[in-house]
GROMACS .gro file of C-alpha atoms in nm:
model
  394
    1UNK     CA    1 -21.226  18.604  -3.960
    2UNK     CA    2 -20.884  18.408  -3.944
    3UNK     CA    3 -21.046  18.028  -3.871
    4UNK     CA    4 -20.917  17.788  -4.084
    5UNK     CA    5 -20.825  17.445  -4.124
    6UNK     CA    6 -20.501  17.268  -4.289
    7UNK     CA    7 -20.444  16.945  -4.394
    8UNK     CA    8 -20.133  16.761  -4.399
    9UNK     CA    9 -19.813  16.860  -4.526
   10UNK     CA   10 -19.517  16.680  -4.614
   11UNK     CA   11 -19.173  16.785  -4.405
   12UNK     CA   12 -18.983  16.987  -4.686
   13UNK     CA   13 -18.670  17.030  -4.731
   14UNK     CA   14 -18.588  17.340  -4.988
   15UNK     CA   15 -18.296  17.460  -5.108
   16UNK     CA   16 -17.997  17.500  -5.339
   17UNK     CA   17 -17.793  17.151  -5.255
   18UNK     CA   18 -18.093  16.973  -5.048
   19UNK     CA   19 -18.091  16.670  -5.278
   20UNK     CA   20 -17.767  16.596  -5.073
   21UNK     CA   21 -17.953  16.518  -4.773
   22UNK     CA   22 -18.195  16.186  -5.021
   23UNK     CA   23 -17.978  15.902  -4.926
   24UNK     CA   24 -17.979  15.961  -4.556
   25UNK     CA   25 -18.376  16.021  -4.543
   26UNK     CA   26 -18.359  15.725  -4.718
   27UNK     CA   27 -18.147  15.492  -4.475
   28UNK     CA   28 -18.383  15.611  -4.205
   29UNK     CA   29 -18.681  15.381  -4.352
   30UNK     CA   30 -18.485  15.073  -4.441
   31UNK     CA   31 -18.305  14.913  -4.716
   32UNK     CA   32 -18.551  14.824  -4.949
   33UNK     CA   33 -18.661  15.086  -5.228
   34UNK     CA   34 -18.869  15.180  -5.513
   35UNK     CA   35 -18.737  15.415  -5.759
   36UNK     CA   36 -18.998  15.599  -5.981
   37UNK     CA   37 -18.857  15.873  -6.210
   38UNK     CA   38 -18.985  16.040  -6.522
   39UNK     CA   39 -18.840  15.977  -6.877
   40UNK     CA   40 -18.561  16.236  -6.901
   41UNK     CA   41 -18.449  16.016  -6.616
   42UNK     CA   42 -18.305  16.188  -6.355
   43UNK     CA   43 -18.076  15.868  -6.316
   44UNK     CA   44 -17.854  15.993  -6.615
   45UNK     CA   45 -17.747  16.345  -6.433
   46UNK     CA   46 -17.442  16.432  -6.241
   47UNK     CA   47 -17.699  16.422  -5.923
   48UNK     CA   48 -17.847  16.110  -6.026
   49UNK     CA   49 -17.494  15.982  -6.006
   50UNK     CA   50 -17.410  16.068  -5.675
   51UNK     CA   51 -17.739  15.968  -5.586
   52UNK     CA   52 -17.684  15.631  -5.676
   53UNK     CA   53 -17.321  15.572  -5.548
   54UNK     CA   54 -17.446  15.697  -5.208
   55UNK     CA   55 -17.750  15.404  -5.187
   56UNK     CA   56 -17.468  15.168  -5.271
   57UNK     CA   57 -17.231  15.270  -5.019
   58UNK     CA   58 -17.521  15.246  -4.784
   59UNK     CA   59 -17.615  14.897  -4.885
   60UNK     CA   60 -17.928  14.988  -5.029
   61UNK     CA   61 -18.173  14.766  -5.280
   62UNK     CA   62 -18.299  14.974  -5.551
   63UNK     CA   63 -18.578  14.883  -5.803
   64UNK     CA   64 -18.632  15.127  -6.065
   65UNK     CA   65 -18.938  15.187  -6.300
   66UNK     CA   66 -18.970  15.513  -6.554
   67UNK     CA   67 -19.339  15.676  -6.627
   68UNK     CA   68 -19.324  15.797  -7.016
   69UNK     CA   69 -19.627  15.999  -6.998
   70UNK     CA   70 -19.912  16.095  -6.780
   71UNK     CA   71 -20.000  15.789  -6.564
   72UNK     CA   72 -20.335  15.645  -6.696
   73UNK     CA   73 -20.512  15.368  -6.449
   74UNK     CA   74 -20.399  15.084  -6.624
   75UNK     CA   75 -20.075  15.161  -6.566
   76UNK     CA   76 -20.078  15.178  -6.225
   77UNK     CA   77 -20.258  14.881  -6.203
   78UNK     CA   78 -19.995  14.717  -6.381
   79UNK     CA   79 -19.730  14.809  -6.209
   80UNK     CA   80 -19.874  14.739  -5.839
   81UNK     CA   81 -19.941  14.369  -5.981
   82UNK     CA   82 -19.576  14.380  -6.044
   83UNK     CA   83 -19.437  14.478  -5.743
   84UNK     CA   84 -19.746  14.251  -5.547
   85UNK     CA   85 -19.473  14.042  -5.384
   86UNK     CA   86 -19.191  14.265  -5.271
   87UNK     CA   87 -19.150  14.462  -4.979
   88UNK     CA   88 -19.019  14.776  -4.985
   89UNK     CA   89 -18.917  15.021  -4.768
   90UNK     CA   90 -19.067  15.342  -4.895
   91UNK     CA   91 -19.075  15.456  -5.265
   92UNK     CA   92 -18.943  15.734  -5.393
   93UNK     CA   93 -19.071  15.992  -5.655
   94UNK     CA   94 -18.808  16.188  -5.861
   95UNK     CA   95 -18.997  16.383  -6.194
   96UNK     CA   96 -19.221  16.599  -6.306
   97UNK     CA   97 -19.593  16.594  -6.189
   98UNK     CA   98 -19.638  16.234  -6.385
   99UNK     CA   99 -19.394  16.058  -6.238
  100UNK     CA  100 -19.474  16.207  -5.876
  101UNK     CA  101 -19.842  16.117  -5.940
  102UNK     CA  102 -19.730  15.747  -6.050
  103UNK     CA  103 -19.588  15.707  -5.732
  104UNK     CA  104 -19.809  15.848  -5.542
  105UNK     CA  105 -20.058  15.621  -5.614
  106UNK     CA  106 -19.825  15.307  -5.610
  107UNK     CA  107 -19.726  15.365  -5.262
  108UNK     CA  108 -20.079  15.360  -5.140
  109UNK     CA  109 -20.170  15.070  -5.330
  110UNK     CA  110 -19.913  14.804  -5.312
  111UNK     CA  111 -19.975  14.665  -5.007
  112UNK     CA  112 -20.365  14.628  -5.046
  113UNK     CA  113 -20.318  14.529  -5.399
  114UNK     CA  114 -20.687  14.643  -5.523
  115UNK     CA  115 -20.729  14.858  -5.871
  116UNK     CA  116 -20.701  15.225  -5.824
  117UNK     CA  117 -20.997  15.266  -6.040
  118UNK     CA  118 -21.192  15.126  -5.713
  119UNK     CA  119 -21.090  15.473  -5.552
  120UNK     CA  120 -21.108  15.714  -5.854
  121UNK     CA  121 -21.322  16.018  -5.801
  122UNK     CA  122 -21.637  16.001  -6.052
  123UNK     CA  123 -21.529  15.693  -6.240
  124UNK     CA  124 -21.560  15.379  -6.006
  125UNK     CA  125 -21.705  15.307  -5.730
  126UNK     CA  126 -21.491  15.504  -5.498
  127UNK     CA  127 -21.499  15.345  -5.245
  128UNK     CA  128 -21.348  15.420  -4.897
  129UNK     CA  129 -20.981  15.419  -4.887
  130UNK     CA  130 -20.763  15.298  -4.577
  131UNK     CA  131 -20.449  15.254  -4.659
  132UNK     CA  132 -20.187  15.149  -4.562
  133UNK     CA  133 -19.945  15.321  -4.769
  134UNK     CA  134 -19.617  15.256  -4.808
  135UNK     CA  135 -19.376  15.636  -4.697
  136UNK     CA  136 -19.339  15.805  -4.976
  137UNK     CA  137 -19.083  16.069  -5.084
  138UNK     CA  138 -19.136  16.328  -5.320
  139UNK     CA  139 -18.841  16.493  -5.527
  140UNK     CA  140 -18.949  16.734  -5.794
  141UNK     CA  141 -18.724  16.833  -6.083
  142UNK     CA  142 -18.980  17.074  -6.258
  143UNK     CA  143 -19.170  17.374  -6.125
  144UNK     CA  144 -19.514  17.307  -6.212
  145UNK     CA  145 -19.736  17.047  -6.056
  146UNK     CA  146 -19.682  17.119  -5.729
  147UNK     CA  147 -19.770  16.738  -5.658
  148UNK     CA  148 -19.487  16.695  -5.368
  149UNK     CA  149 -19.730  16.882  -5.135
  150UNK     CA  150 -20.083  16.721  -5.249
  151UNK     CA  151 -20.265  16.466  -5.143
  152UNK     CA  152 -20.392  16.387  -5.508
  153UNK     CA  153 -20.255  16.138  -5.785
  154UNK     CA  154 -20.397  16.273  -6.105
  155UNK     CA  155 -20.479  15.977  -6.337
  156UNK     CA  156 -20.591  16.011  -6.720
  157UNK     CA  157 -20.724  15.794  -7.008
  158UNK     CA  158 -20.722  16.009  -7.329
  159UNK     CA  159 -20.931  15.991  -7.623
  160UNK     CA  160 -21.316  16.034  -7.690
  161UNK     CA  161 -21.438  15.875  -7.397
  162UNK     CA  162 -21.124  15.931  -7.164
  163UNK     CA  163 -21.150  16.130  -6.798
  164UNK     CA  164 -20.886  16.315  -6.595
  165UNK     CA  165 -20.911  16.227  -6.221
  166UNK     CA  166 -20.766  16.204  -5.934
  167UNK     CA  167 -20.684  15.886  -5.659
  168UNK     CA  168 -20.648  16.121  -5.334
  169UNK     CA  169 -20.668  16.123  -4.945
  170UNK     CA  170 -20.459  16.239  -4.670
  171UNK     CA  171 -20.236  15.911  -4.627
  172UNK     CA  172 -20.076  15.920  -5.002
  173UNK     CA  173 -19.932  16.295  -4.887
  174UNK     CA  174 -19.546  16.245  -4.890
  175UNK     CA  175 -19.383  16.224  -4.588
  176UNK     CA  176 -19.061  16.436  -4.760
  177UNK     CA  177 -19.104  16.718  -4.997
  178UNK     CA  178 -18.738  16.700  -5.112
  179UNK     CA  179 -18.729  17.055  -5.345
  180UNK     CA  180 -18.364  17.135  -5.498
  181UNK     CA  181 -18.426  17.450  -5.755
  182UNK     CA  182 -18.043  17.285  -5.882
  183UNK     CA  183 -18.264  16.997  -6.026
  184UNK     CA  184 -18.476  17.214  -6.285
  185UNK     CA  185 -18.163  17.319  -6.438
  186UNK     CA  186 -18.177  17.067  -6.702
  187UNK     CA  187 -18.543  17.163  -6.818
  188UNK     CA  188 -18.596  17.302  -7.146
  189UNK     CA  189 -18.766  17.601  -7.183
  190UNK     CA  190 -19.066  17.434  -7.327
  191UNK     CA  191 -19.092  17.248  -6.984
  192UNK     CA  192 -19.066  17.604  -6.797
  193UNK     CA  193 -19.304  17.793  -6.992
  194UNK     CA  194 -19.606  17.499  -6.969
  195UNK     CA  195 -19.507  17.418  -6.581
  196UNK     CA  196 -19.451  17.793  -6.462
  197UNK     CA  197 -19.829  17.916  -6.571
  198UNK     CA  198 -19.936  17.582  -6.439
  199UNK     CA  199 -19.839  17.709  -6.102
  200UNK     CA  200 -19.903  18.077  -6.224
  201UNK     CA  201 -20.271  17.936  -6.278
  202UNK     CA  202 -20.268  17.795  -5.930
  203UNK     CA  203 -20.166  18.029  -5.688
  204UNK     CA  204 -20.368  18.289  -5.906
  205UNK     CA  205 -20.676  18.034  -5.887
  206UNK     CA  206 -20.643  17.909  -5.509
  207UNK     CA  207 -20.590  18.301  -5.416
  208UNK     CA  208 -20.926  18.378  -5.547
  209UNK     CA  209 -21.119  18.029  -5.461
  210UNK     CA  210 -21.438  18.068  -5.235
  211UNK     CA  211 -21.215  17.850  -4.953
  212UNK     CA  212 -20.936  18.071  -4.936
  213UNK     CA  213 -20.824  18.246  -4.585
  214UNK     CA  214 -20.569  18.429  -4.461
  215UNK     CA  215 -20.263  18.122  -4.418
  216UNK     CA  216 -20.351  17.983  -4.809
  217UNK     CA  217 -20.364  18.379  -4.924
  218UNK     CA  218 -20.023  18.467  -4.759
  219UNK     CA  219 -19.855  18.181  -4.972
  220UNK     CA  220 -19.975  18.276  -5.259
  221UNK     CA  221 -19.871  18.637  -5.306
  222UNK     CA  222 -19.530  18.519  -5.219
  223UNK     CA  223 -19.532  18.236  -5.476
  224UNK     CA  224 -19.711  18.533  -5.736
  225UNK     CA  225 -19.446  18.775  -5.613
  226UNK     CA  226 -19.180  18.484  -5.735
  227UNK     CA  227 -19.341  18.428  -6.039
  228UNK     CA  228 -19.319  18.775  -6.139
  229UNK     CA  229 -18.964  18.789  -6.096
  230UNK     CA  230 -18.840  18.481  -6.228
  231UNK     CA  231 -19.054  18.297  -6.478
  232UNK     CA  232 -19.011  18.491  -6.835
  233UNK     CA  233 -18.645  18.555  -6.728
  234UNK     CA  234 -18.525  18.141  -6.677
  235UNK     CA  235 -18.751  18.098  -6.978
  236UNK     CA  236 -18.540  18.323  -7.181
  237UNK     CA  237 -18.217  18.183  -6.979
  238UNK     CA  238 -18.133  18.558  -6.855
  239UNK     CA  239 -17.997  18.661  -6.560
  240UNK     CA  240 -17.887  18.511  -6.235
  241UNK     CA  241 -18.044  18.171  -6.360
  242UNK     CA  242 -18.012  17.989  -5.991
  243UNK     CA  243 -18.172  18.290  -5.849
  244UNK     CA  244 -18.469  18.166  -6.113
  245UNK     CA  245 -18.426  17.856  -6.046
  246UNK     CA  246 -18.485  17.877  -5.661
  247UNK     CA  247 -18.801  18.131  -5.739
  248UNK     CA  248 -18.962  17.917  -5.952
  249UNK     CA  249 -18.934  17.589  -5.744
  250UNK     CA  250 -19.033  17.836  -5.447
  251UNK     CA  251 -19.363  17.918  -5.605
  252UNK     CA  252 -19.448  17.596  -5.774
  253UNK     CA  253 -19.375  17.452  -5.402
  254UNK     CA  254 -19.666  17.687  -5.282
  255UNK     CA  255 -19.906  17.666  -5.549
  256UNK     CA  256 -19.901  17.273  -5.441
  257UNK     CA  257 -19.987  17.394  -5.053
  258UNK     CA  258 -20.235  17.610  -5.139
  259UNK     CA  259 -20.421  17.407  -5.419
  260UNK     CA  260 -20.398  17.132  -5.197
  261UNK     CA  261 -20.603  17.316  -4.895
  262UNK     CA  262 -20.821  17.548  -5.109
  263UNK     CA  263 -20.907  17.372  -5.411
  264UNK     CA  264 -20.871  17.607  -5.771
  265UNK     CA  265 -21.082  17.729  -6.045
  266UNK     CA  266 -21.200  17.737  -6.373
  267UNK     CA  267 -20.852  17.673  -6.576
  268UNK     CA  268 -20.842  17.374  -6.403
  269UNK     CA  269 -21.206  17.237  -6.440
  270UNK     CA  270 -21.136  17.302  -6.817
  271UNK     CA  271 -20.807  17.123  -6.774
  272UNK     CA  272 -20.981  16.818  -6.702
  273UNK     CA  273 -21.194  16.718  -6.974
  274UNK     CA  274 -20.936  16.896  -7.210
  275UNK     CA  275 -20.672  16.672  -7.118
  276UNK     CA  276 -20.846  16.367  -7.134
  277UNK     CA  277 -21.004  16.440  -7.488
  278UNK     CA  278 -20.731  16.581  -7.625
  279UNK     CA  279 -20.363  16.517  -7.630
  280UNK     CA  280 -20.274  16.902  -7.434
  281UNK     CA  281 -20.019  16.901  -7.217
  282UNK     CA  282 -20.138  17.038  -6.872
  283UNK     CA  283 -19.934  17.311  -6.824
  284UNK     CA  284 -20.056  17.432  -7.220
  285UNK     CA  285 -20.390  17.408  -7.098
  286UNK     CA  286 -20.320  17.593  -6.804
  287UNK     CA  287 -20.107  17.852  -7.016
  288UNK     CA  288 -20.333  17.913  -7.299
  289UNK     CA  289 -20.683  17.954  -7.077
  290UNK     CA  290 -20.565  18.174  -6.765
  291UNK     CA  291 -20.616  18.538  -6.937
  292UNK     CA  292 -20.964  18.413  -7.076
  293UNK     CA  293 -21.059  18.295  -6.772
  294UNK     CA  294 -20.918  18.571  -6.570
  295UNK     CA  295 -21.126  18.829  -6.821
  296UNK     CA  296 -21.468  18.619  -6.820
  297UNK     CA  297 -21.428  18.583  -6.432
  298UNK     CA  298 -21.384  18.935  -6.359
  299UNK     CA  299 -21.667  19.057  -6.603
  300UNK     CA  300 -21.915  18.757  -6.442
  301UNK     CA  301 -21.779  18.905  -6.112
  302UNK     CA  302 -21.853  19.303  -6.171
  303UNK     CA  303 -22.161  19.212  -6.362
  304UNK     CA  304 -22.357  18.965  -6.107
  305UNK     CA  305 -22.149  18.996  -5.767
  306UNK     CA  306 -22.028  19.368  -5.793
  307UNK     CA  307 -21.944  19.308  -5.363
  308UNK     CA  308 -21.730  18.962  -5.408
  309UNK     CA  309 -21.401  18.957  -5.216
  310UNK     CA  310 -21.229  18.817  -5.501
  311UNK     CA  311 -21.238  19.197  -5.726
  312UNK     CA  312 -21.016  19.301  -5.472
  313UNK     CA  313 -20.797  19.029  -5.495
  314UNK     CA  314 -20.749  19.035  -5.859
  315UNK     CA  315 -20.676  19.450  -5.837
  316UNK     CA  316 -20.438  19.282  -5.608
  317UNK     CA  317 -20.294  19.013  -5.816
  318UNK     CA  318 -20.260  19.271  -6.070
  319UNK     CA  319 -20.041  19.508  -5.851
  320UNK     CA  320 -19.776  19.220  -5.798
  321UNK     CA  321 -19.785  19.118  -6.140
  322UNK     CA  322 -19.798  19.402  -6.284
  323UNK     CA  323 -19.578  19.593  -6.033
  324UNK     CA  324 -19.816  19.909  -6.022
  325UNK     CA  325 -20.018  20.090  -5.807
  326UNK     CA  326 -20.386  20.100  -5.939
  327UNK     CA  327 -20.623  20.412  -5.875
  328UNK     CA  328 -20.880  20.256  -6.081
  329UNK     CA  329 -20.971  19.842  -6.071
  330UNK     CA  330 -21.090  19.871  -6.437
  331UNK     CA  331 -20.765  19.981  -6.507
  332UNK     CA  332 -20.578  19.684  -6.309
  333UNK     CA  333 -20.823  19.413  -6.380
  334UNK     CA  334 -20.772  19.522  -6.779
  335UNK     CA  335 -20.387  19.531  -6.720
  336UNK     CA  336 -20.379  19.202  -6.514
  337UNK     CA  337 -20.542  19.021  -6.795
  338UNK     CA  338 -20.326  19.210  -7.106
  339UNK     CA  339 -20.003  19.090  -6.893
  340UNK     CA  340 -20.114  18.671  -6.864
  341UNK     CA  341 -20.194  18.714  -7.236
  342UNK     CA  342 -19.871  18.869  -7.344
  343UNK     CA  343 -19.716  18.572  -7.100
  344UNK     CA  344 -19.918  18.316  -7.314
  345UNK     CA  345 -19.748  18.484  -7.624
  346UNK     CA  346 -19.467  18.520  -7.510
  347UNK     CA  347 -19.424  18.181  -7.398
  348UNK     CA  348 -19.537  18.057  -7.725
  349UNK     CA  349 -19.814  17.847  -7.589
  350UNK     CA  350 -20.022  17.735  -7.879
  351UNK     CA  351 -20.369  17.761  -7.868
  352UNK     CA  352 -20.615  17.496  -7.821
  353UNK     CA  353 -20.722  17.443  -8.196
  354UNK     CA  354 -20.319  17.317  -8.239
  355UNK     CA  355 -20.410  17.000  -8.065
  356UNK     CA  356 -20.785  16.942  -8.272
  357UNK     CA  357 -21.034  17.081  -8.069
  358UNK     CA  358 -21.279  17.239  -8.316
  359UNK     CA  359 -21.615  17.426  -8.214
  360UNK     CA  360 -21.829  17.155  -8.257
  361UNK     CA  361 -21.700  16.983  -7.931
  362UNK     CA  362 -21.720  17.245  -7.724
  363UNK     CA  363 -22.041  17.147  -7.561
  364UNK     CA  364 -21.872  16.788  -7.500
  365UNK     CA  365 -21.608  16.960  -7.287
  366UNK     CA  366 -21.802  17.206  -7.120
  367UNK     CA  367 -22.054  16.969  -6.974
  368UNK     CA  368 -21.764  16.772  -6.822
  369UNK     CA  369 -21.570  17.086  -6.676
  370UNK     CA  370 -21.767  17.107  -6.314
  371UNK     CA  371 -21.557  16.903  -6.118
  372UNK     CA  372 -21.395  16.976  -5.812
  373UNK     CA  373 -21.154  17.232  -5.937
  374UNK     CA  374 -21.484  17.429  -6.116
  375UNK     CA  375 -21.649  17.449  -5.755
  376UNK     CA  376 -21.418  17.668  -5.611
  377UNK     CA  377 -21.386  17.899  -5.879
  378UNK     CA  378 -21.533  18.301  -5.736
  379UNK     CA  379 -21.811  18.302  -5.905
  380UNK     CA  380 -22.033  18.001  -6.043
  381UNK     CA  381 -21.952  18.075  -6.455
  382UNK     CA  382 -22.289  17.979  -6.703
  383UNK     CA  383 -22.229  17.714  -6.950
  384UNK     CA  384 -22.181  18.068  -7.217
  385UNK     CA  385 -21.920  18.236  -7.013
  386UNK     CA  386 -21.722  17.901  -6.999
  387UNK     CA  387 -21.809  17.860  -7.408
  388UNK     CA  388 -21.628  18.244  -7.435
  389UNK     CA  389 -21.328  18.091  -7.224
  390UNK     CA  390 -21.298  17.883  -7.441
  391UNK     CA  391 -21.342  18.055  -7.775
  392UNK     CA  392 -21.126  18.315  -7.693
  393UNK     CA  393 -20.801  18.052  -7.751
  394UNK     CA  394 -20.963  17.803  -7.990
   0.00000   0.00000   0.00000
C-alpha cells in the first residue's frame, strides 16, 4: 500500500537568511550568468543589493532581463533568440511564479535554440524534448506557485483564442530551490491573498488527487497545517509576521512537491482556460473557485462514489483547517467548505464576473477545462457539476 514513485527534486535550501548562501552556489557553476527577475524587481531591495555587490566581488558577468507579466510563447521565443550567442553559466530565477516559469523555459532552450511552442503540451507538435539545459536556480519571493520544485513552465496567450500550457520534463527541474520566507516580506497583501489559496488550492487538490500516496499526503497536511496558521494572519499583517512568513513559504514550497508528483484537480483545470480567456490572475482563479469546487466535489463524491478514499480526506482536511474534531462528515465537509468561502471573502477575492466572464461563455470554458490538472481530480465531474462550479462565483 506504500509503493510509490518520485520524480526529481531540486536541492533546497530553506530558511530565514538562506539567500546568503546565492552567490556562492553561484561561483560553483562559473562566471557567466543570466539574471531573470519579476517586475517589482528584486534588484531594487536591500537583498538585491548585497546580492549584487557579492557577484562583483566574485568577478561575476551578469545579464539581466525582467518578465512584466505571465510569460506567453512569444516571449520566450524572443528572448532565447536574444541570448542565441552567449554562453552562460547557469541562469537564475528570482520572482514570482512568472518570472520562475520564464526561466525555466529559457534555460532549457537556449542552447538548442528551437521555439518552445515545438514542446507545448496540446498546442504544437510536442515533440520529444532532450535537452540540454542550461542549471538553473530557482529563488522565489512569493508563496504561491510553487514553481521552484516543478518540472513545468506554464506559458499563456490570452484572449478569445488564447491557451494556458505548460513546456515541462524532468531536465528543466532546478538544480537549487533557494526559499528565504525574508524575501516575501515586501509583498502586498493582494500578492498574499491570490498566491496563499493558490497553494491552499494545491496541497488541498494534490491531497485528494487519484495519484496521491502516503510521501505526497504527508507533505501536504503539513503545508495545510501551515496554511491554517499563517495565511489570514500575514494577510492582515498580525502577529509574529516572520513566523508567517516562514509558514507560508513552507507550504507554498510543498504544494510545488506535491503538485509536481501527483498532479491536482478541478480549480486548476478551470484555471486554465480561465486564464487564457480572461485577464484573472491565477491565484484569483484559484481563490475564488476552491469552496465551489470543494462543495460540488464532495456532493459528486457522496452521491456516485459513497466508498472513495478522498471523503475521508476532506473530513480530514477539514479537521486541520478547521481545527475540530468531527463526529459527523456532513458536518466537516459543510464546515470545510463554509471556512474556504469565508477565506475567499475575507481575502477579498473578486469573483469571476469582475474580470467579464458572463454565462454565455461558460460552455467555451468548460469544454477546454479537461486537461491534465482535471484528470486527477477524485471524482470525474459532468460538464453540469463543472457549469455549478462555476456559477456559484460568476
Amino acid at each position: 500500500m506504500l509503493n510509490f514513485s518520485i520524480a526529481r527534486l531540486p536541492r533546497i535550501e530553506f530558511g530565514t537568511g538562506v539567500i546568503k548562501k546565492l552567490p556562492d552556489i553561484i561561483t560553483g557553476y562559473g562566471p557567466n550568468i543570466l539574471l531573470v527577475t519579476g517586475a517589482r524587481s528584486f534588484l531594487s531591495t536591500r537583498h538585491g543589493q548585497s546580492f549584487l555587490d557579492q557577484l562583483k566581488q566574485r568577478a561575476i558577468t551578469l545579464q539581466h532581463c525582467m518578465i512584466a507579466e505571465e510569460p506567453s510563447p512569444a516571449l520566450i521565443d524572443d528572448l532565447v533568440k536574444t541570448f542565441a550567442n552567449e554562453t552562460f553559466d547557469a541562469v537564475i530565477g528570482i520572482g514570482g511564479g512568472s518570472a520562475l516559469d520564464a526561466a525555466k523555459a529559457v534555460a532549457g532552450l537556449i542552447k538548442i535554440q528551437r521555439s518552445v511552442m515545438d514542446y507545448l503540451e496540446g498546442v504544437g507538435p510536442e515533440l520529444p524534448y532532450h535537452g540540454p539545459t542550461i542549471p538553473f536556480i530557482a529563488v522565489p519571493t512569493t508563496a504561491g506557485t510553487g514553481s521552484e520544485a516543478t518540472k513545468n513552465a506554464v506559458l499563456s496567450v490570452q484572449g478569445e483564442n488564447g491557451f494556458k500550457k505548460s513546456f515541462r520534463h524532468d531536465k528543466l527541474v532546478a538544480e537549487y530551490a533557494i526559499v528565504d520566507p525574508d524575501l516575501l516580506a515586501s509583498c502586498p497583501p493582494s500578492v498574499i491573498a491570490a498566491n496563499g489559496m493558490d497553494a491552499l488550492t494545491q496541497l488541498l487538490e494534490s491531497y485528494v488527487s487519484i495519484k496521491s500516496n502516503a510521501f505526497t499526503d504527508a507533505l501536504s497536511i503539513s503545508g495545510l497545517q501551515a496554511m491554517h496558521d499563517a495565511l489570514i494572519p500575514l494577510y492582515h499583517q498580525q502577529g509574529e509576521l516572520a513566523q508567517h512568513r516562514e509558514k507560508m513559504a513552507y507550504a507554498a514550497l510543498l504544494s510545488g512537491i506535491t503538485l509536481a508528483q501527483v498532479g491536482l484537480g478541478s480549480v486548476h483545470g478551470l484555471a486554465s482556460p480561465l486564464g487564457a480567456f480572461y485577464p484573472i490572475p491565477h491565484g484569483v482563479v484559484c481563490g475564488t473557485l476552491v469552496a465551489s469546487a470543494t462543495r460540488i466535489n464532495i456532493q459528486s463524491l457522496l452521491t456516485r462514489e459513497p466508498t472513495n478514499k478522498a471523503l475521508a480526506k476532506y473530513l480530514h482536511v477539514a479537521e486541520i483547517l478547521c481545527q475540530k474534531r468531527f463526529i459527523d462528515p456532513q458536518a466537516a465537509y459543510n464546515t470545510l467548505i463554509d471556512l474556504l468561502a469565508q477565506w475567499t471573502n475575507e481575502l477579498t477575492l473578486p469573483r469571476l464576473s469582475h474580470y467579464g466572464l458572463q454565462e454565455t461563455a461558460l460552455d467555451k470554458v468548460i469544454a477546454n477545462c479537461r486537461g491534465s490538472s482535471m484528470k486527477t481530480n477524485p471524482i470525474v465531474l459532468t460538464d453540469e457539476e463543472i457549469r455549478r462550479i462555476l456559477l456559484e462565483r460568476l
